[in-house]
Amino acid sequence: MLTQEHEALKESVREFAREVVAPVIGKFYEQHAFPYEIVRQMGRMGLFGLPFPEDQGGMGGDYFALCLTLEELARIDSSVAITLEAAISLGAMPIYRFGTEEQKAQWLPQLIRGEALAAFGLTEPGFGSDAGGTQTRAVLDGDEWVINGSKAFITNSGTDITALVTVTAVTGTNPDGSKELSTIIVPSGTPGFTVQPGYSKVGWCASDTHELTFSDCRVPASNLLGQRGRGFAQFLRILDEGRIAIAALSVGLAQGCVGESIKYAKERHAFGRPIGAFQAIQFKIADMEMGAHTARLAYYDAAARMLAGEDFKRQAAIAKLHASEVAVNNAREATQIHGGYGFMNEFPVARFWRDSKILEIGEGTSEVQRMIIARDLGL
Ligand SMILES: Cc1cc2nc3c(=O)[nH]c(=O)nc-3n(C[C@H](O)[C@H](O)[C@H](O)COP(=O)(O)OP(=O)(O)OC[C@H]3O[C@@H](n4cnc5c(N)ncnc54)[C@H](O)[C@@H]3O)c2cc1C
């Protein structure tokens, strides 16, 4: 099913995750610190340029290659995986898809090399699922946008190498009375743009997440991304794609749980036998493997449809919904198999457990995925 290139990519990312990420990530996680050196190394490997064409400085791969990479990274650690996912899918991709030639020339080379990160600010403190609730406003004043409002939970928005955040804002009213939404590029360091201190999170502790505030923040009118009023359509496209990536990341975590559980079940003894000899434990692990396998097929299918230019909205929602629920289940069962040690942060399964829950929330909650599927079925 996979090409030789895809197999080779998976193998090299797997080795990188095992050799470079695994030995150190626990420390970053504990300290809620961003792993700059790991990000630099991923940049040197070309991972930030995976789905972009070579003439833009990318690797000339496709979105599926990105998904395979995220799966391999998340088998070891989700903070690193989500940093890459958000940098590409939410950061660079909107500029690549909707940007002018000038915007692409200005931002893409550094983003594709992983020397800089971009973030995407849609969610606000008062809404997430319902984008119609957007309160952030941008008003044209001469040849500048003046932005006021705030964004919540924005990934990669406050690192030392964050170059910009693309924000959605209300820029007017549509003929039918609904809000006109547009997206605008705000470079880091623009006066009036403040990055609030990082959140104290349950999981993804080595990834970077901030609330952002905009107070009479002025950027050139030319920072509009794509057409005015197309903000809604733009982020729907970005989120549809992103769901396949989050599904892949979820599969990685789910598979990581299987691997750690098999290892532990062979080592740990109870009642004179390895716990893996008990059918109750075997069945748990068999079910975990089944979940990871079927979730992988679901994201492969969604990615294949996307790359074939077919409608993939429903399949992406199914993949994200199924894979995130499998990840949560596998993390819960893997922790159970580890007994008391599973509750200790030094064991990878504890990190998997803490990192799994957000997968049912970020880039569209499970309820939102069910809404998308039901709507696509004509309900
Ligand atoms: C660590 C982290 C990183 C994130 N990164 C980003 C980022 O980079 N950029 C960004 O823009 N956002 C980001 N987010 C935000 C994330 O996408 C939102 O949290 C998510 O979309 C849910 O929105 P909400 O938190 O406002 O929940 P709400 O929309 O308030 O939902 C609360 C609950 O109500 C349910 N609900 C809402 N509407 C309905 C309905 N119609 N029917 C049934 N149930 C419903 C939801 O499913 C949920 O269970 C991030 C969040 C986190 C925690």
Short mmCIF file of C-alpha atoms and ligand atoms in Angstrom, two decimals:
data_model
loop_
_atom_site.label_atom_id
_atom_site.label_comp_id
_atom_site.label_asym_id
_atom_site.label_seq_id
_atom_site.Cartn_x
_atom_site.Cartn_y
_atom_site.Cartn_z
CA MET A 1 0.00 0.00 0.00
CA LEU A 2 2.86 2.39 0.80
CA THR A 3 5.43 3.44 -1.81
CA GLN A 4 9.15 2.83 -1.23
CA GLU A 5 9.58 6.55 -0.54
CA HIS A 6 6.83 6.47 2.08
CA GLU A 7 8.38 3.38 3.72
CA ALA A 8 11.81 5.02 3.76
CA LEU A 9 10.38 8.22 5.25
CA LYS A 10 8.57 6.27 7.97
CA GLU A 11 11.74 4.38 8.81
CA SER A 12 13.91 7.50 9.09
CA VAL A 13 11.34 9.35 11.21
CA ARG A 14 10.90 6.29 13.43
CA GLU A 15 14.63 6.15 14.01
CA PHE A 16 14.79 9.91 14.71
CA ALA A 17 11.91 9.64 17.20
CA ARG A 18 13.53 6.68 18.97
CA GLU A 19 17.11 7.94 18.98
CA VAL A 20 16.68 11.70 19.35
CA VAL A 21 13.23 12.44 20.82
CA ALA A 22 12.62 9.56 23.22
CA PRO A 23 15.70 10.00 25.43
CA VAL A 24 15.08 13.69 26.20
CA ILE A 25 11.41 14.55 25.75
CA GLY A 26 10.35 13.58 29.28
CA LYS A 27 12.52 16.38 30.71
CA PHE A 28 11.05 19.02 28.38
CA TYR A 29 7.59 17.75 29.24
CA GLU A 30 8.20 17.98 32.98
CA GLN A 31 9.58 21.50 32.64
CA HIS A 32 6.88 22.63 30.17
CA ALA A 33 9.76 23.66 27.90
CA PHE A 34 9.76 23.92 24.12
CA PRO A 35 12.28 21.53 22.49
CA TYR A 36 14.08 23.98 20.17
CA GLU A 37 16.92 21.62 19.31
CA ILE A 38 14.53 18.85 18.26
CA VAL A 39 12.64 21.35 16.09
CA ARG A 40 15.94 22.46 14.53
CA GLN A 41 16.81 18.87 13.73
CA MET A 42 13.39 18.23 12.21
CA GLY A 43 14.00 21.33 10.08
CA ARG A 44 17.33 19.95 8.89
CA MET A 45 15.60 16.66 7.98
CA GLY A 46 13.22 18.64 5.77
CA LEU A 47 10.13 17.62 7.74
CA PHE A 48 8.64 21.15 7.79
CA GLY A 49 8.75 21.17 3.99
CA LEU A 50 7.29 17.69 3.46
CA PRO A 51 4.05 18.51 1.61
CA PHE A 52 5.35 21.55 -0.29
CA PRO A 53 6.71 21.50 -3.86
CA GLU A 54 10.43 21.58 -4.46
CA ASP A 55 10.23 24.90 -6.32
CA GLN A 56 9.01 26.45 -3.04
CA GLY A 57 11.91 24.89 -1.16
CA GLY A 58 9.85 21.92 0.03
CA MET A 59 10.48 18.17 -0.17
CA GLY A 60 7.98 17.64 -2.97
CA GLY A 61 6.09 15.06 -0.94
CA ASP A 62 2.37 15.07 -0.24
CA TYR A 63 0.00 15.47 2.67
CA PHE A 64 0.04 11.70 3.20
CA ALA A 65 3.80 11.86 3.77
CA LEU A 66 3.16 14.43 6.49
CA CYS A 67 0.56 12.14 8.08
CA LEU A 68 2.94 9.15 8.08
CA THR A 69 5.57 11.34 9.74
CA LEU A 70 3.13 12.52 12.41
CA GLU A 71 2.16 8.94 13.16
CA GLU A 72 5.78 7.94 13.67
CA LEU A 73 6.56 10.95 15.88
CA ALA A 74 3.44 10.45 18.01
CA ARG A 75 4.37 6.82 18.68
CA ILE A 76 7.03 8.39 20.85
CA ASP A 77 5.73 11.86 21.70
CA SER A 78 2.74 14.02 20.84
CA SER A 79 4.16 17.44 21.80
CA VAL A 80 6.75 17.14 19.04
CA ALA A 81 4.15 15.76 16.62
CA ILE A 82 1.64 18.55 17.26
CA THR A 83 4.39 21.16 16.91
CA LEU A 84 5.09 19.87 13.40
CA GLU A 85 1.40 19.37 12.58
CA ALA A 86 0.40 22.89 13.60
CA ALA A 87 3.48 24.46 11.97
CA ILE A 88 2.57 22.94 8.60
CA SER A 89 -1.16 22.40 8.58
CA LEU A 90 -2.21 25.55 10.47
CA GLY A 91 0.88 27.71 9.95
CA ALA A 92 2.47 27.41 6.53
CA MET A 93 -0.38 25.75 4.59
CA PRO A 94 -2.82 28.72 4.71
CA ILE A 95 -0.07 30.94 3.29
CA TYR A 96 0.80 28.37 0.63
CA ARG A 97 -2.84 27.82 -0.36
CA PHE A 98 -4.25 31.35 -0.13
CA GLY A 99 -1.27 33.74 -0.05
CA THR A 100 -0.13 36.15 -2.75
CA GLU A 101 3.22 35.55 -4.45
CA GLU A 102 4.72 38.29 -2.24
CA GLN A 103 3.38 36.71 0.95
CA LYS A 104 4.68 33.30 -0.08
CA ALA A 105 8.09 34.73 -0.95
CA GLN A 106 8.26 36.59 2.34
CA TRP A 107 7.20 33.79 4.69
CA LEU A 108 7.36 30.31 3.16
CA PRO A 109 11.13 29.78 2.82
CA GLN A 110 11.83 30.19 6.54
CA LEU A 111 8.69 28.21 7.53
CA ILE A 112 9.55 25.36 5.17
CA ARG A 113 13.08 25.15 6.58
CA GLY A 114 11.64 25.02 10.11
CA GLU A 115 13.70 28.07 11.09
CA ALA A 116 10.49 29.96 11.83
CA LEU A 117 7.00 28.89 12.92
CA ALA A 118 3.60 30.26 12.00
CA ALA A 119 0.39 29.87 13.99
CA PHE A 120 -3.30 30.01 13.14
CA GLY A 121 -5.67 31.88 15.45
CA LEU A 122 -9.31 30.95 15.02
CA THR A 123 -10.48 30.03 18.54
CA GLU A 124 -11.35 32.83 20.97
CA PRO A 125 -11.91 32.78 24.72
CA GLY A 126 -15.68 32.92 24.13
CA PHE A 127 -16.05 30.36 21.32
CA GLY A 128 -14.36 27.46 19.58
CA SER A 129 -16.78 25.17 17.80
CA ASP A 130 -19.04 27.98 16.63
CA ALA A 131 -16.90 30.20 14.41
CA GLY A 132 -19.90 32.48 13.93
CA GLY A 133 -19.11 33.67 17.45
CA THR A 134 -15.91 35.43 16.31
CA GLN A 135 -15.58 38.75 18.15
CA THR A 136 -12.13 39.84 16.97
CA ARG A 137 -12.61 42.72 14.54
CA ALA A 138 -10.39 44.21 11.87
CA VAL A 139 -11.24 47.61 10.41
CA LEU A 140 -9.56 49.14 7.35
CA ASP A 141 -8.10 52.51 8.21
CA GLY A 142 -6.42 53.91 5.09
CA ASP A 143 -3.95 51.26 4.01
CA GLU A 144 -3.87 49.45 7.35
CA TRP A 145 -6.02 46.91 9.19
CA VAL A 146 -6.64 47.83 12.82
CA ILE A 147 -7.24 44.63 14.81
CA ASN A 148 -8.90 44.37 18.23
CA GLY A 149 -9.79 41.19 20.10
CA SER A 150 -8.25 38.02 21.48
CA LYS A 151 -7.55 34.43 20.51
CA ALA A 152 -7.33 31.42 22.84
CA PHE A 153 -5.23 28.23 22.90
CA ILE A 154 -3.06 29.09 19.88
CA THR A 155 -0.36 26.48 19.16
CA ASN A 156 3.20 27.63 18.27
CA SER A 157 2.21 31.27 18.81
CA GLY A 158 4.79 32.30 21.40
CA THR A 159 8.08 30.53 20.71
CA ASP A 160 11.33 32.43 20.13
CA ILE A 161 11.06 31.45 16.46
CA THR A 162 7.38 32.26 15.89
CA ALA A 163 7.32 34.63 12.92
CA LEU A 164 3.60 35.28 12.53
CA VAL A 165 0.08 34.33 13.42
CA THR A 166 -2.75 34.29 10.89
CA VAL A 167 -5.93 35.47 12.63
CA THR A 168 -9.54 35.28 11.62
CA ALA A 169 -11.45 38.50 12.20
CA VAL A 170 -14.81 40.07 11.43
CA THR A 171 -14.19 42.59 8.66
CA GLY A 172 -17.78 43.55 7.87
CA THR A 173 -21.30 42.21 7.32
CA ASN A 174 -22.41 39.94 4.46
CA PRO A 175 -25.51 40.84 2.39
CA ASP A 176 -27.49 38.18 4.37
CA GLY A 177 -26.58 39.89 7.66
CA SER A 178 -24.00 37.29 8.75
CA LYS A 179 -20.47 38.26 9.76
CA GLU A 180 -17.93 38.77 7.01
CA LEU A 181 -14.84 36.84 8.14
CA SER A 182 -11.37 37.35 6.72
CA THR A 183 -7.90 36.14 7.64
CA ILE A 184 -5.02 38.52 8.25
CA ILE A 185 -1.30 37.90 8.80
CA VAL A 186 0.06 39.50 11.97
CA PRO A 187 3.87 39.32 12.24
CA SER A 188 5.32 38.64 15.71
CA GLY A 189 6.38 41.80 17.49
CA THR A 190 3.76 44.03 15.83
CA PRO A 191 2.84 46.79 18.33
CA GLY A 192 -0.53 46.05 19.93
CA PHE A 193 -0.09 42.26 19.52
CA THR A 194 0.59 40.64 22.89
CA VAL A 195 1.41 37.01 23.53
CA GLN A 196 0.13 36.04 27.00
CA PRO A 197 2.09 33.62 29.23
CA GLY A 198 1.85 29.94 28.27
CA TYR A 199 -1.05 27.92 29.68
CA SER A 200 -0.54 25.29 32.34
CA LYS A 201 -1.79 22.25 30.41
CA VAL A 202 -2.71 18.67 31.31
CA GLY A 203 -0.89 17.32 28.25
CA TRP A 204 1.15 18.37 25.20
CA CYS A 205 3.36 19.97 27.85
CA ALA A 206 6.37 20.43 25.57
CA SER A 207 4.30 22.22 22.93
CA ASP A 208 3.71 25.96 22.89
CA THR A 209 0.19 27.34 23.50
CA HIS A 210 -0.87 30.90 24.32
CA GLU A 211 -3.73 33.33 24.50
CA LEU A 212 -3.13 36.29 22.18
CA THR A 213 -4.52 39.80 22.50
CA PHE A 214 -4.79 42.51 19.88
CA SER A 215 -5.27 46.09 20.92
CA ASP A 216 -5.37 48.63 18.07
CA CYS A 217 -2.85 46.37 16.35
CA ARG A 218 -2.05 47.79 12.92
CA VAL A 219 -0.79 45.76 9.96
CA PRO A 220 -0.59 46.73 6.26
CA ALA A 221 -3.77 46.16 4.21
CA SER A 222 -1.65 43.84 2.04
CA ASN A 223 -1.46 41.38 4.99
CA LEU A 224 -4.97 40.19 4.11
CA LEU A 225 -4.64 36.47 3.30
CA GLY A 226 -6.58 35.61 0.15
CA GLN A 227 -9.82 37.39 -0.60
CA ARG A 228 -11.68 39.53 1.89
CA GLY A 229 -14.73 37.66 3.19
CA ARG A 230 -13.28 34.21 2.37
CA GLY A 231 -12.09 33.52 5.93
CA PHE A 232 -14.83 31.01 6.68
CA ALA A 233 -14.18 28.94 3.54
CA GLN A 234 -10.44 29.10 4.13
CA PHE A 235 -10.45 27.71 7.64
CA LEU A 236 -13.00 25.02 6.75
CA ARG A 237 -10.55 23.74 4.12
CA ILE A 238 -7.61 24.01 6.51
CA LEU A 239 -9.50 22.18 9.27
CA ASP A 240 -10.72 19.40 6.94
CA GLU A 241 -7.12 18.64 5.99
CA GLY A 242 -5.92 19.09 9.54
CA ARG A 243 -8.34 16.43 10.75
CA ILE A 244 -6.53 13.79 8.71
CA ALA A 245 -3.27 14.90 10.29
CA ILE A 246 -4.75 14.76 13.80
CA ALA A 247 -6.11 11.29 12.99
CA ALA A 248 -2.59 10.20 12.00
CA LEU A 249 -1.17 11.67 15.20
CA SER A 250 -3.86 9.83 17.19
CA VAL A 251 -2.96 6.55 15.49
CA GLY A 252 0.67 7.11 16.46
CA LEU A 253 -0.25 7.57 20.09
CA ALA A 254 -2.59 4.56 19.96
CA GLN A 255 0.16 2.40 18.42
CA GLY A 256 2.68 3.66 20.95
CA CYS A 257 0.33 2.42 23.67
CA VAL A 258 0.25 -1.04 22.07
CA GLY A 259 4.06 -1.19 21.90
CA GLU A 260 4.60 -0.10 25.50
CA SER A 261 1.89 -2.49 26.72
CA ILE A 262 3.36 -5.52 24.95
CA LYS A 263 6.80 -4.72 26.37
CA TYR A 264 5.48 -4.28 29.90
CA ALA A 265 3.18 -7.31 29.73
CA LYS A 266 6.21 -9.51 28.97
CA GLU A 267 8.34 -8.02 31.76
CA ARG A 268 5.89 -7.65 34.64
CA HIS A 269 5.08 -10.74 36.67
CA ALA A 270 2.09 -11.47 38.90
CA PHE A 271 0.93 -14.75 40.40
CA GLY A 272 4.10 -16.40 39.11
CA ARG A 273 3.60 -15.52 35.43
CA PRO A 274 4.18 -12.56 33.10
CA ILE A 275 0.94 -10.55 33.11
CA GLY A 276 0.91 -11.00 29.31
CA ALA A 277 0.08 -14.66 29.93
CA PHE A 278 -3.32 -13.65 31.31
CA GLN A 279 -6.06 -13.64 28.72
CA ALA A 280 -7.58 -10.50 30.23
CA ILE A 281 -4.38 -8.59 29.37
CA GLN A 282 -4.02 -10.27 25.96
CA PHE A 283 -7.56 -9.27 25.00
CA LYS A 284 -6.95 -5.67 26.04
CA ILE A 285 -3.87 -5.51 23.83
CA ALA A 286 -5.63 -7.28 20.95
CA ASP A 287 -8.45 -4.72 21.10
CA MET A 288 -5.93 -1.86 21.26
CA GLU A 289 -4.17 -3.19 18.16
CA MET A 290 -7.50 -3.56 16.36
CA GLY A 291 -8.35 0.07 17.16
CA ALA A 292 -5.00 1.40 15.94
CA HIS A 293 -5.21 -0.68 12.76
CA THR A 294 -8.74 0.36 11.78
CA ALA A 295 -8.04 4.01 12.63
CA ARG A 296 -4.96 3.87 10.39
CA LEU A 297 -7.07 2.52 7.51
CA ALA A 298 -9.55 5.35 8.08
CA TYR A 299 -6.91 8.07 7.80
CA TYR A 300 -5.21 6.37 4.83
CA ASP A 301 -8.61 6.38 3.09
CA ALA A 302 -9.29 10.07 3.86
CA ALA A 303 -5.80 11.07 2.69
CA ALA A 304 -6.13 9.03 -0.53
CA ARG A 305 -9.42 10.77 -1.34
CA MET A 306 -7.94 14.16 -0.62
CA LEU A 307 -4.93 13.51 -2.85
CA ALA A 308 -7.19 12.18 -5.62
CA GLY A 309 -9.07 15.49 -5.55
CA GLU A 310 -12.26 13.80 -4.30
CA ASP A 311 -14.57 15.07 -1.59
CA PHE A 312 -13.03 13.95 1.70
CA LYS A 313 -14.87 15.95 4.36
CA ARG A 314 -16.87 13.02 5.79
CA GLN A 315 -13.92 10.60 5.65
CA ALA A 316 -11.65 13.11 7.39
CA ALA A 317 -14.23 13.58 10.16
CA ILE A 318 -14.67 9.80 10.52
CA ALA A 319 -10.89 9.29 10.67
CA LYS A 320 -10.40 12.03 13.27
CA LEU A 321 -13.35 10.91 15.39
CA HIS A 322 -12.45 7.22 15.32
CA ALA A 323 -8.70 7.68 15.75
CA SER A 324 -9.02 10.11 18.67
CA GLU A 325 -11.45 7.82 20.49
CA VAL A 326 -9.14 4.86 19.88
CA ALA A 327 -6.22 6.92 21.22
CA VAL A 328 -8.08 7.80 24.42
CA ASN A 329 -9.15 4.19 24.90
CA ASN A 330 -5.67 2.79 24.20
CA ALA A 331 -4.06 5.26 26.57
CA ARG A 332 -6.52 4.33 29.33
CA GLU A 333 -5.96 0.60 28.80
CA ALA A 334 -2.18 0.95 28.51
CA THR A 335 -2.14 2.80 31.83
CA GLN A 336 -4.29 0.06 33.35
CA ILE A 337 -1.89 -2.63 32.09
CA HIS A 338 0.99 -0.75 33.75
CA GLY A 339 -0.82 -0.72 37.10
CA GLY A 340 0.62 1.81 39.56
CA TYR A 341 3.63 2.49 37.35
CA GLY A 342 1.25 3.71 34.67
CA PHE A 343 0.39 6.60 36.97
CA MET A 344 4.04 7.65 37.22
CA ASN A 345 5.19 10.36 34.83
CA GLU A 346 8.47 8.59 34.11
CA PHE A 347 6.59 5.94 32.12
CA PRO A 348 5.71 6.87 28.50
CA VAL A 349 2.14 5.60 28.96
CA ALA A 350 1.49 8.32 31.57
CA ARG A 351 2.41 10.90 28.95
CA PHE A 352 0.23 9.09 26.39
CA TRP A 353 -2.68 9.22 28.81
CA ARG A 354 -2.24 12.93 29.46
CA ASP A 355 -1.78 13.67 25.75
CA SER A 356 -4.72 11.64 24.50
CA LYS A 357 -7.72 13.65 25.73
CA ILE A 358 -7.00 16.78 23.68
CA LEU A 359 -7.27 14.65 20.52
CA GLU A 360 -11.05 14.47 21.09
CA ILE A 361 -11.17 18.27 21.43
CA GLY A 362 -8.65 20.04 19.17
CA GLU A 363 -9.37 20.83 15.50
CA GLY A 364 -13.06 20.09 16.10
CA THR A 365 -14.49 18.18 19.05
CA SER A 366 -15.96 14.69 18.71
CA GLU A 367 -19.43 16.27 18.79
CA VAL A 368 -18.47 18.53 15.90
CA GLN A 369 -17.15 15.54 13.92
CA ARG A 370 -20.46 13.75 14.45
CA MET A 371 -22.29 16.89 13.28
CA ILE A 372 -20.15 16.97 10.11
CA ILE A 373 -20.78 13.29 9.38
CA ALA A 374 -24.52 13.57 10.01
CA ARG A 375 -24.78 16.70 7.82
CA ASP A 376 -22.87 14.97 5.04
CA LEU A 377 -25.38 12.11 5.25
CA GLY A 378 -28.13 14.63 4.54
CA LEU A 379 -29.46 14.97 8.09
C1 LIG B 1 -3.76 22.56 23.52
C2 LIG B 1 -4.70 23.20 22.54
C3 LIG B 1 -4.20 23.69 21.33
C4 LIG B 1 -5.05 24.35 20.44
N1 LIG B 1 -4.53 24.93 19.30
C5 LIG B 1 -5.33 25.75 18.56
C6 LIG B 1 -4.77 26.53 17.48
O1 LIG B 1 -3.59 26.44 17.16
N2 LIG B 1 -5.60 27.37 16.81
C7 LIG B 1 -6.93 27.52 17.12
O2 LIG B 1 -7.61 28.31 16.49
N3 LIG B 1 -7.48 26.77 18.13
C8 LIG B 1 -6.72 25.92 18.85
N4 LIG B 1 -7.26 25.19 19.89
C9 LIG B 1 -8.67 25.34 20.19
C10 LIG B 1 -9.52 24.09 19.88
O3 LIG B 1 -9.62 23.89 18.50
C11 LIG B 1 -10.88 24.30 20.57
O4 LIG B 1 -10.65 24.17 21.97
C12 LIG B 1 -11.94 23.33 20.10
O5 LIG B 1 -12.30 23.59 18.78
C13 LIG B 1 -13.20 23.38 20.98
O6 LIG B 1 -13.63 24.69 21.15
P1 LIG B 1 -13.96 25.22 22.63
O7 LIG B 1 -12.81 24.88 23.49
O8 LIG B 1 -14.35 26.64 22.55
O9 LIG B 1 -15.22 24.38 23.09
P2 LIG B 1 -16.74 24.77 22.84
O10 LIG B 1 -16.99 25.04 21.41
O11 LIG B 1 -17.14 25.80 23.82
O12 LIG B 1 -17.45 23.40 23.21
C14 LIG B 1 -17.68 22.98 24.55
C15 LIG B 1 -18.44 21.64 24.49
O13 LIG B 1 -19.71 21.84 23.85
C16 LIG B 1 -19.83 20.96 22.74
N5 LIG B 1 -20.61 21.58 21.69
C17 LIG B 1 -20.43 22.81 21.12
N6 LIG B 1 -21.34 23.01 20.17
C18 LIG B 1 -22.11 21.88 20.10
C19 LIG B 1 -23.22 21.46 19.30
N7 LIG B 1 -23.73 22.24 18.35
N8 LIG B 1 -23.75 20.23 19.53
C20 LIG B 1 -23.24 19.43 20.49
N9 LIG B 1 -22.19 19.77 21.28
C21 LIG B 1 -21.63 20.97 21.07
C22 LIG B 1 -18.38 20.70 22.29
O14 LIG B 1 -18.30 19.52 21.51
C23 LIG B 1 -17.69 20.60 23.64
O15 LIG B 1 -17.90 19.33 24.18
C24 LIG B 1 -6.44 24.47 20.76
C25 LIG B 1 -6.94 23.95 21.96
C26 LIG B 1 -6.08 23.34 22.85
C27 LIG B 1 -6.65 22.85 24.15
#
